mmCIF file of C-alpha atoms in Angstrom:
data_model
loop_
_atom_site.group_PDB
_atom_site.id
_atom_site.type_symbol
_atom_site.label_atom_id
_atom_site.label_comp_id
_atom_site.label_asym_id
_atom_site.label_seq_id
_atom_site.Cartn_x
_atom_site.Cartn_y
_atom_site.Cartn_z
ATOM 1 C CA MET A 1 205.522 -73.443 176.646
ATOM 2 C CA ILE A 2 203.066 -71.477 174.834
ATOM 3 C CA GLU A 3 200.211 -70.090 177.081
ATOM 4 C CA THR A 4 196.860 -68.442 175.368
ATOM 5 C CA TRP A 5 194.149 -65.740 176.863
ATOM 6 C CA LEU A 6 191.747 -63.200 175.853
ATOM 7 C CA ALA A 7 193.492 -59.427 176.637
ATOM 8 C CA GLU A 8 190.797 -57.223 177.452
ATOM 9 C CA LEU A 9 191.776 -53.450 176.910
ATOM 10 C CA PRO A 10 190.591 -50.817 178.344
ATOM 11 C CA HIS A 11 189.228 -49.176 175.213
ATOM 12 C CA GLY A 12 186.878 -52.163 174.260
ATOM 13 C CA ILE A 13 188.963 -54.440 172.185
ATOM 14 C CA THR A 14 189.833 -58.321 173.241
ATOM 15 C CA LEU A 15 192.949 -59.560 171.648
ATOM 16 C CA SER A 16 193.357 -63.280 171.781
ATOM 17 C CA CYS A 17 197.296 -63.768 172.598
ATOM 18 C CA ARG A 18 199.738 -66.114 173.091
ATOM 19 C CA GLY A 19 203.116 -65.447 174.877
ATOM 20 C CA ALA A 20 205.990 -67.126 176.821
ATOM 21 C CA GLY A 21 208.305 -65.752 178.851
ATOM 22 C CA ALA A 22 207.781 -64.366 182.588
ATOM 23 C CA ARG A 23 206.173 -61.054 183.536
ATOM 24 C CA GLY A 24 207.724 -58.490 184.827
ATOM 25 C CA ARG A 25 210.947 -58.867 182.253
ATOM 26 C CA PRO A 26 211.617 -56.777 179.037
ATOM 27 C CA LEU A 27 208.551 -57.259 176.593
ATOM 28 C CA MET A 28 209.270 -58.565 172.742
ATOM 29 C CA LEU A 29 206.159 -57.940 170.924
ATOM 30 C CA LEU A 30 205.549 -59.922 167.706
ATOM 31 C CA LEU A 31 202.783 -59.025 165.565
ATOM 32 C CA HIS A 32 202.135 -60.887 162.424
ATOM 33 C CA GLY A 33 200.571 -59.840 158.666
ATOM 34 C CA PHE A 34 198.511 -61.469 156.194
ATOM 35 C CA PRO A 35 196.809 -64.220 156.124
ATOM 36 C CA GLU A 36 198.955 -65.678 159.269
ATOM 37 C CA ALA A 37 197.869 -65.042 163.199
ATOM 38 C CA ALA A 38 199.408 -64.987 166.238
ATOM 39 C CA PHE A 39 200.774 -68.820 166.603
ATOM 40 C CA ILE A 40 203.231 -68.088 163.976
ATOM 41 C CA TRP A 41 205.909 -66.726 166.483
ATOM 42 C CA ASP A 42 205.608 -69.705 168.823
ATOM 43 C CA ALA A 43 208.859 -70.668 167.832
ATOM 44 C CA LEU A 44 210.840 -67.408 168.368
ATOM 45 C CA MET A 45 208.581 -66.437 171.210
ATOM 46 C CA ALA A 46 209.953 -69.671 172.863
ATOM 47 C CA HIS A 47 213.738 -69.266 171.959
ATOM 48 C CA PHE A 48 213.907 -66.073 173.601
ATOM 49 C CA ALA A 49 211.777 -66.697 176.339
ATOM 50 C CA GLN A 50 214.740 -68.871 177.490
ATOM 51 C CA PRO A 51 217.082 -66.915 179.748
ATOM 52 C CA GLU A 52 220.378 -67.496 177.111
ATOM 53 C CA HIS A 53 219.010 -65.766 174.422
ATOM 54 C CA GLY A 54 217.594 -62.929 176.331
ATOM 55 C CA GLY A 55 214.720 -64.526 178.945
ATOM 56 C CA PHE A 56 211.950 -62.036 177.381
ATOM 57 C CA ARG A 57 208.498 -61.941 177.872
ATOM 58 C CA CYS A 58 207.244 -62.798 174.317
ATOM 59 C CA VAL A 59 204.085 -61.583 173.489
ATOM 60 C CA ALA A 60 202.139 -62.412 170.452
ATOM 61 C CA PRO A 61 198.408 -60.936 169.907
ATOM 62 C CA ASN A 62 196.202 -62.053 166.999
ATOM 63 C CA LEU A 63 195.505 -58.241 165.712
ATOM 64 C CA ARG A 64 192.313 -56.695 165.595
ATOM 65 C CA GLY A 65 190.324 -58.763 163.090
ATOM 66 C CA PHE A 66 191.950 -62.328 162.689
ATOM 67 C CA GLU A 67 191.023 -65.628 164.932
ATOM 68 C CA ARG A 68 189.588 -65.190 167.776
ATOM 69 C CA SER A 69 190.247 -60.908 168.327
ATOM 70 C CA SER A 70 187.395 -58.361 168.592
ATOM 71 C CA ALA A 71 186.084 -58.208 164.755
ATOM 72 C CA PRO A 72 185.087 -55.086 164.153
ATOM 73 C CA ALA A 73 182.532 -55.469 160.854
ATOM 74 C CA GLU A 74 182.762 -51.329 159.838
ATOM 75 C CA VAL A 75 186.113 -50.706 157.657
ATOM 76 C CA ALA A 76 186.999 -47.686 159.426
ATOM 77 C CA ALA A 77 187.534 -49.706 162.524
ATOM 78 C CA TYR A 78 191.074 -50.809 161.161
ATOM 79 C CA LYS A 79 192.815 -47.445 160.353
ATOM 80 C CA PRO A 80 196.088 -47.376 161.580
ATOM 81 C CA ALA A 81 195.697 -45.184 164.769
ATOM 82 C CA LEU A 82 193.018 -48.046 165.822
ATOM 83 C CA MET A 83 194.849 -50.994 165.205
ATOM 84 C CA VAL A 84 198.492 -48.699 166.770
ATOM 85 C CA GLN A 85 196.253 -47.994 170.135
ATOM 86 C CA ASP A 86 195.437 -51.957 170.125
ATOM 87 C CA VAL A 87 198.804 -52.641 170.520
ATOM 88 C CA LEU A 88 200.054 -50.148 172.899
ATOM 89 C CA ALA A 89 196.720 -51.210 175.417
ATOM 90 C CA LEU A 90 198.719 -54.273 175.537
ATOM 91 C CA ALA A 91 201.815 -53.507 175.731
ATOM 92 C CA ALA A 92 200.314 -51.494 178.944
ATOM 93 C CA ALA A 93 198.887 -54.538 180.057
ATOM 94 C CA GLU A 94 202.279 -56.819 179.491
ATOM 95 C CA GLY A 95 205.805 -54.639 179.809
ATOM 96 C CA VAL A 96 207.300 -52.989 182.450
ATOM 97 C CA ASP A 97 206.319 -49.060 182.565
ATOM 98 C CA GLY A 98 204.720 -50.336 179.885
ATOM 99 C CA ARG A 99 207.902 -49.867 176.985
ATOM 100 C CA ILE A 100 208.140 -52.286 174.557
ATOM 101 C CA HIS A 101 211.885 -53.920 174.233
ATOM 102 C CA ALA A 102 211.863 -55.206 170.824
ATOM 103 C CA LEU A 103 208.833 -54.810 168.555
ATOM 104 C CA VAL A 104 209.076 -57.685 165.761
ATOM 105 C CA ALA A 105 206.687 -57.098 163.167
ATOM 106 C CA HIS A 106 205.939 -59.247 159.340
ATOM 107 C CA ASP A 107 204.017 -58.031 156.392
ATOM 108 C CA TRP A 108 200.906 -56.207 158.065
ATOM 109 C CA GLY A 109 201.860 -56.178 161.282
ATOM 110 C CA GLY A 110 204.917 -54.274 160.493
ATOM 111 C CA ALA A 111 203.037 -51.751 159.004
ATOM 112 C CA PHE A 112 201.659 -51.231 162.718
ATOM 113 C CA ALA A 113 205.178 -51.386 164.089
ATOM 114 C CA TRP A 114 206.497 -48.566 161.830
ATOM 115 C CA ALA A 115 203.433 -46.567 162.767
ATOM 116 C CA ALA A 116 204.196 -47.524 166.743
ATOM 117 C CA ALA A 117 207.643 -46.487 166.559
ATOM 118 C CA HIS A 118 206.736 -43.173 164.480
ATOM 119 C CA ALA A 119 204.434 -41.692 167.156
ATOM 120 C CA HIS A 120 205.263 -43.247 170.120
ATOM 121 C CA PRO A 121 209.311 -43.778 170.042
ATOM 122 C CA ALA A 122 209.984 -43.374 173.815
ATOM 123 C CA GLN A 123 207.839 -47.046 174.122
ATOM 124 C CA VAL A 124 209.761 -48.452 172.270
ATOM 125 C CA ASP A 125 213.687 -49.554 172.530
ATOM 126 C CA HIS A 126 214.005 -51.369 169.304
ATOM 127 C CA LEU A 127 212.210 -52.260 166.169
ATOM 128 C CA VAL A 128 212.579 -55.401 164.344
ATOM 129 C CA ILE A 129 210.757 -55.084 160.617
ATOM 130 C CA ILE A 130 210.451 -58.184 158.484
ATOM 131 C CA ASN A 131 210.065 -57.677 154.666
ATOM 132 C CA SER A 132 207.188 -55.109 155.692
ATOM 133 C CA PRO A 133 207.559 -51.474 153.649
ATOM 134 C CA HIS A 134 207.689 -48.450 154.836
ATOM 135 C CA PRO A 135 204.911 -46.169 154.035
ATOM 136 C CA ALA A 136 207.078 -43.671 152.383
ATOM 137 C CA THR A 137 208.757 -45.941 149.844
ATOM 138 C CA PHE A 138 205.711 -48.014 149.610
ATOM 139 C CA ALA A 139 203.613 -44.816 148.292
ATOM 140 C CA ARG A 140 206.531 -44.126 146.174
ATOM 141 C CA GLU A 141 207.326 -47.460 144.762
ATOM 142 C CA LEU A 142 203.196 -47.944 143.769
ATOM 143 C CA GLN A 143 203.833 -44.505 142.201
ATOM 144 C CA ARG A 144 206.698 -45.440 139.933
ATOM 145 C CA SER A 145 207.744 -48.673 139.916
ATOM 146 C CA PRO A 146 205.468 -50.833 137.434
ATOM 147 C CA GLU A 147 207.271 -54.201 139.236
ATOM 148 C CA GLN A 148 205.985 -53.315 142.586
ATOM 149 C CA GLN A 149 202.328 -52.148 141.209
ATOM 150 C CA GLN A 150 202.364 -55.330 139.155
ATOM 151 C CA ALA A 151 203.608 -57.412 142.513
ATOM 152 C CA SER A 152 200.824 -55.334 143.983
ATOM 153 C CA ALA A 153 198.017 -56.206 141.770
ATOM 154 C CA TYR A 154 196.381 -58.600 144.664
ATOM 155 C CA MET A 155 195.987 -55.661 146.991
ATOM 156 C CA ASN A 156 192.462 -54.302 145.000
ATOM 157 C CA PHE A 157 191.262 -58.570 144.529
ATOM 158 C CA LEU A 158 191.758 -58.495 148.480
ATOM 159 C CA ALA A 159 189.239 -54.863 149.278
ATOM 160 C CA ARG A 160 186.161 -56.418 146.764
ATOM 161 C CA PRO A 161 183.006 -56.214 149.019
ATOM 162 C CA ASP A 162 183.461 -60.328 147.709
ATOM 163 C CA ALA A 163 186.496 -60.879 148.922
ATOM 164 C CA GLU A 164 185.670 -62.874 151.755
ATOM 165 C CA ALA A 165 183.667 -65.052 150.914
ATOM 166 C CA LEU A 166 185.860 -66.018 147.582
ATOM 167 C CA LEU A 167 188.624 -66.942 149.698
ATOM 168 C CA ALA A 168 186.839 -69.229 151.877
ATOM 169 C CA GLU A 169 184.995 -71.452 149.405
ATOM 170 C CA ASP A 170 186.691 -74.806 148.373
ATOM 171 C CA ASP A 171 188.413 -74.810 151.307
ATOM 172 C CA TYR A 172 190.148 -71.680 150.763
ATOM 173 C CA ARG A 173 191.419 -72.541 146.904
ATOM 174 C CA ARG A 174 192.250 -69.245 146.863
ATOM 175 C CA LEU A 175 194.509 -68.479 150.193
ATOM 176 C CA TRP A 176 196.837 -71.874 149.842
ATOM 177 C CA PRO A 177 198.711 -69.989 146.528
ATOM 178 C CA PHE A 178 200.293 -66.937 148.959
ATOM 179 C CA PHE A 179 202.049 -69.587 150.305
ATOM 180 C CA THR A 180 202.102 -72.413 148.065
ATOM 181 C CA SER A 181 203.380 -69.595 145.187
ATOM 182 C CA MET A 182 206.376 -69.231 147.039
ATOM 183 C CA GLY A 183 207.508 -72.901 147.719
ATOM 184 C CA ALA A 184 206.027 -73.680 150.692
ATOM 185 C CA GLY A 185 205.176 -76.604 149.225
ATOM 186 C CA PRO A 186 207.406 -79.955 149.697
ATOM 187 C CA GLU A 187 209.089 -79.353 146.514
ATOM 188 C CA ARG A 188 210.983 -76.494 148.030
ATOM 189 C CA PHE A 189 210.793 -75.182 151.371
ATOM 190 C CA GLY A 190 208.005 -77.939 152.670
ATOM 191 C CA TRP A 191 207.549 -76.006 155.903
ATOM 192 C CA LEU A 192 203.420 -75.414 154.990
ATOM 193 C CA THR A 193 202.470 -79.224 155.912
ATOM 194 C CA GLU A 194 199.041 -80.585 156.905
ATOM 195 C CA ALA A 195 199.624 -79.954 160.351
ATOM 196 C CA VAL A 196 200.189 -76.011 159.501
ATOM 197 C CA ARG A 197 197.509 -75.747 156.952
ATOM 198 C CA GLN A 198 194.974 -77.338 160.078
ATOM 199 C CA GLN A 199 196.660 -74.317 162.331
ATOM 200 C CA TYR A 200 195.338 -71.666 159.514
ATOM 201 C CA ARG A 201 192.016 -73.255 159.365
ATOM 202 C CA ASP A 202 191.654 -72.825 162.803
ATOM 203 C CA VAL A 203 192.472 -69.374 162.423
ATOM 204 C CA TRP A 204 190.446 -68.304 158.944
ATOM 205 C CA ARG A 205 186.771 -70.038 160.424
ATOM 206 C CA HIS A 206 186.692 -67.217 162.835
ATOM 207 C CA GLY A 207 185.814 -64.640 159.420
ATOM 208 C CA LEU A 208 188.111 -62.869 156.817
ATOM 209 C CA THR A 209 186.356 -59.802 157.063
ATOM 210 C CA GLY A 210 188.730 -58.465 159.435
ATOM 211 C CA ALA A 211 191.425 -59.140 157.766
ATOM 212 C CA CYS A 212 190.050 -57.862 154.050
ATOM 213 C CA ASN A 213 189.520 -54.542 155.775
ATOM 214 C CA LEU A 214 192.913 -54.008 155.943
ATOM 215 C CA TYR A 215 192.909 -53.831 152.428
ATOM 216 C CA ARG A 216 190.385 -51.704 152.240
ATOM 217 C CA VAL A 217 191.114 -48.980 153.977
ATOM 218 C CA THR A 218 194.016 -48.895 153.376
ATOM 219 C CA PRO A 219 194.912 -45.421 150.459
ATOM 220 C CA LEU A 220 197.817 -47.469 149.758
ATOM 221 C CA LYS A 221 197.517 -49.906 147.089
ATOM 222 C CA PRO A 222 197.564 -49.844 143.260
ATOM 223 C CA PRO A 223 194.647 -48.608 141.018
ATOM 224 C CA ALA A 224 191.818 -51.139 140.014
ATOM 225 C CA PRO A 225 191.329 -51.148 135.913
ATOM 226 C CA GLY A 226 189.444 -47.868 135.491
ATOM 227 C CA GLN A 227 190.026 -46.203 138.649
ATOM 228 C CA ARG A 228 192.628 -43.456 139.092
ATOM 229 C CA GLY A 229 196.235 -42.990 138.329
ATOM 230 C CA VAL A 230 198.985 -43.912 140.196
ATOM 231 C CA THR A 231 199.536 -40.274 140.724
ATOM 232 C CA ASP A 232 196.754 -39.705 143.273
ATOM 233 C CA ILE A 233 198.739 -42.539 145.074
ATOM 234 C CA PRO A 234 198.757 -40.307 148.561
ATOM 235 C CA GLN A 235 202.796 -39.724 149.669
ATOM 236 C CA PRO A 236 203.273 -39.098 153.036
ATOM 237 C CA PRO A 237 204.662 -35.774 154.844
ATOM 238 C CA PRO A 238 208.792 -37.222 156.229
ATOM 239 C CA GLU A 239 208.104 -35.861 159.375
ATOM 240 C CA ARG A 240 204.467 -38.103 159.349
ATOM 241 C CA VAL A 241 206.839 -40.945 158.976
ATOM 242 C CA ARG A 242 210.479 -40.695 160.049
ATOM 243 C CA VAL A 243 211.032 -43.209 162.403
ATOM 244 C CA GLU A 244 213.922 -42.711 165.222
ATOM 245 C CA VAL A 245 213.989 -46.423 167.281
ATOM 246 C CA PRO A 246 216.868 -47.964 165.912
ATOM 247 C CA THR A 247 215.659 -50.334 163.598
ATOM 248 C CA LEU A 248 217.050 -53.682 161.961
ATOM 249 C CA VAL A 249 214.988 -54.706 158.500
ATOM 250 C CA LEU A 250 214.708 -58.342 157.676
ATOM 251 C CA TRP A 251 214.152 -58.886 153.919
ATOM 252 C CA ALA A 252 213.765 -61.420 152.264
ATOM 253 C CA LEU A 253 215.012 -61.186 148.585
ATOM 254 C CA ASP A 254 213.148 -63.698 147.237
ATOM 255 C CA ASP A 255 209.812 -61.895 147.935
ATOM 256 C CA THR A 256 207.078 -61.744 144.838
ATOM 257 C CA ALA A 257 205.100 -59.374 146.316
ATOM 258 C CA LEU A 258 207.783 -56.545 148.120
ATOM 259 C CA ARG A 259 210.166 -56.693 146.036
ATOM 260 C CA PRO A 260 213.473 -55.416 146.829
ATOM 261 C CA GLY A 261 213.700 -51.441 145.815
ATOM 262 C CA LEU A 262 211.497 -50.929 148.420
ATOM 263 C CA LEU A 263 214.867 -50.950 150.560
ATOM 264 C CA ASP A 264 215.812 -47.693 148.150
ATOM 265 C CA GLY A 265 216.127 -44.988 150.603
ATOM 266 C CA LEU A 266 214.717 -45.745 153.643
ATOM 267 C CA ASP A 267 217.540 -44.333 155.316
ATOM 268 C CA ALA A 268 216.354 -40.650 154.428
ATOM 269 C CA HIS A 269 213.517 -42.067 156.909
ATOM 270 C CA VAL A 270 215.267 -44.280 159.593
ATOM 271 C CA PRO A 271 218.455 -43.194 160.468
ATOM 272 C CA ARG A 272 219.104 -45.222 162.555
ATOM 273 C CA LEU A 273 218.752 -48.536 160.359
ATOM 274 C CA THR A 274 220.146 -51.628 159.820
ATOM 275 C CA VAL A 275 218.975 -53.531 156.965
ATOM 276 C CA GLN A 276 219.624 -57.071 157.016
ATOM 277 C CA ARG A 277 219.501 -58.373 153.267
ATOM 278 C CA MET A 278 218.344 -62.644 153.157
ATOM 279 C CA PRO A 279 218.990 -64.507 149.515
ATOM 280 C CA GLY A 280 217.406 -67.772 148.842
ATOM 281 C CA ALA A 281 214.019 -66.651 151.399
ATOM 282 C CA THR A 282 210.598 -65.049 150.521
ATOM 283 C CA HIS A 283 208.313 -63.350 151.975
ATOM 284 C CA TRP A 284 207.799 -66.241 154.555
ATOM 285 C CA VAL A 285 211.415 -66.198 155.573
ATOM 286 C CA VAL A 286 209.897 -66.755 159.325
ATOM 287 C CA HIS A 287 208.647 -70.127 158.395
ATOM 288 C CA GLU A 288 211.793 -71.076 155.668
ATOM 289 C CA GLN A 289 214.586 -69.525 157.752
ATOM 290 C CA PRO A 290 213.391 -68.857 161.640
ATOM 291 C CA GLN A 291 217.148 -69.759 163.145
ATOM 292 C CA GLN A 292 218.873 -67.330 161.080
ATOM 293 C CA VAL A 293 215.590 -64.607 162.014
ATOM 294 C CA ALA A 294 216.287 -65.608 165.945
ATOM 295 C CA ALA A 295 220.287 -65.241 165.076
ATOM 296 C CA HIS A 296 219.659 -61.388 163.720
ATOM 297 C CA ILE A 297 216.554 -60.375 166.170
ATOM 298 C CA GLY A 298 219.102 -61.743 169.123
ATOM 299 C CA ALA A 299 222.164 -59.915 167.462
ATOM 300 C CA PHE A 300 219.999 -56.658 167.782
ATOM 301 C CA VAL A 301 218.245 -56.720 170.294
ATOM 302 C CA THR A 302 220.541 -57.828 172.683
ATOM 303 C CA THR A 303 223.832 -56.239 171.431
ATOM 304 C CA LYS A 304 222.005 -52.454 171.350
#
């Protein structure tokens, strides 16, 4: 059974959370991306809370700016260090001695999971990344790969000052294609049912400014027409992005937004790396292949 609550963190941020499993058990913390929310993890949390699948305390927050979580208006409030602060404060409240046994993350959640694992490796036992680029390979591909530059062009639209207003128009007409363009509808995977659409509406009606601020604050996006060239994309120093935590990367190969070239050279930054490529799946692999995702995660976090 999924429980919900508001976690009031010591630094003044509140995160609306979903969870399953007994407190006091090893913590599995799950971080969503855009334009999603914590509810996408419900099935995985119910699975891993069961004793036969590890008996974890599973917690999925709605990130700062999403659903009923705190949503500061200023762009600077969404810098990665502040998002990581939220994650670690929640772990301190929910974990045993503040430890995260398994940090599982997708899309934007992965950006903050990479950062947390780099900055606080002693608090994270296992890192699981699902189609979320490492900052070093993302910066490289944005600079060198026309394919990735084109695939990421949407980021500039989401960074526009009027992006949230445009996204909300006509029953979120511009948001649904994020899913349907990769086969979420009945013609292929079929997971985007009317009931699931309503779950998204219930999240988005709380506002989209926080979510769009993630795209406004990041320097890692392709230049818009008329802006500076790709050579100005900052390349993070290797020592600032190295992740020593044992890491599993699940990568759906049919992701049209994040291309497989982002995996090239990843082991130089993540020495304890396992990569599982998932053919026939898109960016929304958590919805498309939930059993396979659960099996890969379970094998990784219970045997290493």
